[in-house]
Coordinates of C-alpha atoms in Angstrom, one line a residue:
X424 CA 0.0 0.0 0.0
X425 CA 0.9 3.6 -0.7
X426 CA -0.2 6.7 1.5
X427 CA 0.2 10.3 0.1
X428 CA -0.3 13.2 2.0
X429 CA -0.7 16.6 0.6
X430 CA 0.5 19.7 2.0
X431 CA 1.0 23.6 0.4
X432 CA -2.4 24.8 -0.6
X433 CA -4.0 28.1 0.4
X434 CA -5.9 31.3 -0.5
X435 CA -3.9 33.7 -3.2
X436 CA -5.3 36.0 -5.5
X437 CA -5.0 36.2 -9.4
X438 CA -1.2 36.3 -10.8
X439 CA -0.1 34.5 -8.2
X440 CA 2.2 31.5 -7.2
X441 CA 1.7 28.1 -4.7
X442 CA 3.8 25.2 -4.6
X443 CA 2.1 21.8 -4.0
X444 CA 4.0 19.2 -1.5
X445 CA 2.9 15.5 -1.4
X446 CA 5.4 13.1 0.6
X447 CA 4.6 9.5 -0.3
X448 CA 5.6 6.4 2.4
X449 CA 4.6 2.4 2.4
X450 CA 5.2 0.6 -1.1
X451 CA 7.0 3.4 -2.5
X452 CA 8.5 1.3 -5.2
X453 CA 5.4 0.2 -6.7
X454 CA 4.8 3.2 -7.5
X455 CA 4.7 3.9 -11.7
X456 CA 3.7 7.2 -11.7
X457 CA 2.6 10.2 -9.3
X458 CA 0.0 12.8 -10.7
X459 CA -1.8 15.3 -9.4
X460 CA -5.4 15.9 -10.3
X461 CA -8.3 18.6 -9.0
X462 CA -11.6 18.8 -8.5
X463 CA -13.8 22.0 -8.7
X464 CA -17.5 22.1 -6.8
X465 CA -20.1 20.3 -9.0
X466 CA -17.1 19.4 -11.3
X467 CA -15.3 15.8 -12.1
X468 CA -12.2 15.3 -10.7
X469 CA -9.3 16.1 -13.4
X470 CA -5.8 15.2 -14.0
X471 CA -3.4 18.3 -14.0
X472 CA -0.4 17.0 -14.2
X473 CA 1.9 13.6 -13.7
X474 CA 5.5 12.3 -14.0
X475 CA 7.0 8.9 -13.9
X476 CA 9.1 8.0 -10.6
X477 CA 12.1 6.3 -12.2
X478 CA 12.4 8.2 -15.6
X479 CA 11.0 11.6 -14.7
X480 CA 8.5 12.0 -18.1
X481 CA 6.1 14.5 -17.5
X482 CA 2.6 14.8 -18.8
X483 CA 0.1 18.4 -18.3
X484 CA -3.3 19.2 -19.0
X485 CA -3.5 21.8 -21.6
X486 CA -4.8 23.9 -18.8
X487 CA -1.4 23.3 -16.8
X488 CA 0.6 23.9 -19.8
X489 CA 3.1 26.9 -19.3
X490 CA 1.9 27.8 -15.8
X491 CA 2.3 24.4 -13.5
X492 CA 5.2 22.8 -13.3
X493 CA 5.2 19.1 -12.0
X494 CA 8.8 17.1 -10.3
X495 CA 10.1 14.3 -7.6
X496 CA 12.4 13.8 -5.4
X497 CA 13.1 10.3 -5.0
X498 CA 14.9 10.7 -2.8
X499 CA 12.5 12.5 -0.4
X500 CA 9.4 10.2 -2.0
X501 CA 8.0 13.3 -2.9
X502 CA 5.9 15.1 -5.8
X503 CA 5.8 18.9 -6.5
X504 CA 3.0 21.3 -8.2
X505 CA 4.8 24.7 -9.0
X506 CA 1.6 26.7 -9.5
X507 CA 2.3 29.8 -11.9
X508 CA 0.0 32.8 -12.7
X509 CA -2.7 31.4 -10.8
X510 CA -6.2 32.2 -12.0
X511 CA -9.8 32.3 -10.7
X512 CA -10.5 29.1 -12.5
X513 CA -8.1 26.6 -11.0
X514 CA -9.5 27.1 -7.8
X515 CA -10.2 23.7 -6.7
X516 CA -9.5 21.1 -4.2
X517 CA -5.7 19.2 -5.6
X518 CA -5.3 15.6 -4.7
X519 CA -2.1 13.4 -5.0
X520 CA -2.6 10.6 -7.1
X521 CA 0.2 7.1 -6.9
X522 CA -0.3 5.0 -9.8
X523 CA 1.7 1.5 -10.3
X524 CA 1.6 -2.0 -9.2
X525 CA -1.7 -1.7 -6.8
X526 CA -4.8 -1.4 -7.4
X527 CA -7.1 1.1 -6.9
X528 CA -4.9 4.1 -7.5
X529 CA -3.9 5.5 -3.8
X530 CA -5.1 9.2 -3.1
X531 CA -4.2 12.0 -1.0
X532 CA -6.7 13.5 1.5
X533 CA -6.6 16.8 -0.9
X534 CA -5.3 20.3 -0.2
X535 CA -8.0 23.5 -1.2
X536 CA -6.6 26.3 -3.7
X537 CA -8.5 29.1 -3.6
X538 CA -7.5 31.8 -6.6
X539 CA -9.5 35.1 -5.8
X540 CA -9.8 37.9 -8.4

């Protein structure tokens, strides 16, 4: 099993930056790939953004693209979402995702992001 908790989120208006923390522990080699995804009230939950542990390859939304940045520390067991020019619409609640050899997925308990204008 794999347990992610999330840390980093808060309240910060438009043009702003946040920086994501999620520090993994239990089956940390299992793990494939770490992602993070959001969810917005009413909305389905999203990916925003994942990279492979071992290699590093990254992966964004096209709404992540330029702004978020994603990256590990393997040594740490740790994923990262630099948050760029932060706008209204990605506030949201941001959940760690671990993806590999397990099944379900294992999730984070979620951090809030709250973008005013």
């Amino acid at each position: 099993q794999v347990q992610l908790v999330e840390s980093g989120g808060g309240l910060v208006q438009a043009g702003g930056s946040l920086r994501l923390s999620c520090t993994a522990s239990g089956s940390i080699f299992s793990i494939t790939v770490l992602g993070w995804y959001r969810q917005a009230p009413g909305e389905k939950r999203e990916l925003v953004a994942h990279i492979t542990r071992l290699g590093g390859t990254t992966h964004y939304a096209d709404s992540a693209k330029g702004r978020f940045a994603i990256s590990r520390d393997n040594f740490k067991n740790m994923v990262y979402l630099q948050m760029n020019n932060l706008k209204p619409e990605d506030t949201a609640v941001y959940y760690c995702n671990a993806a590999g050899a397990f099944d379900p997925d294992s999730w984070g308990q979620g951090t809030q992001v709250t973008v005013s204008s």
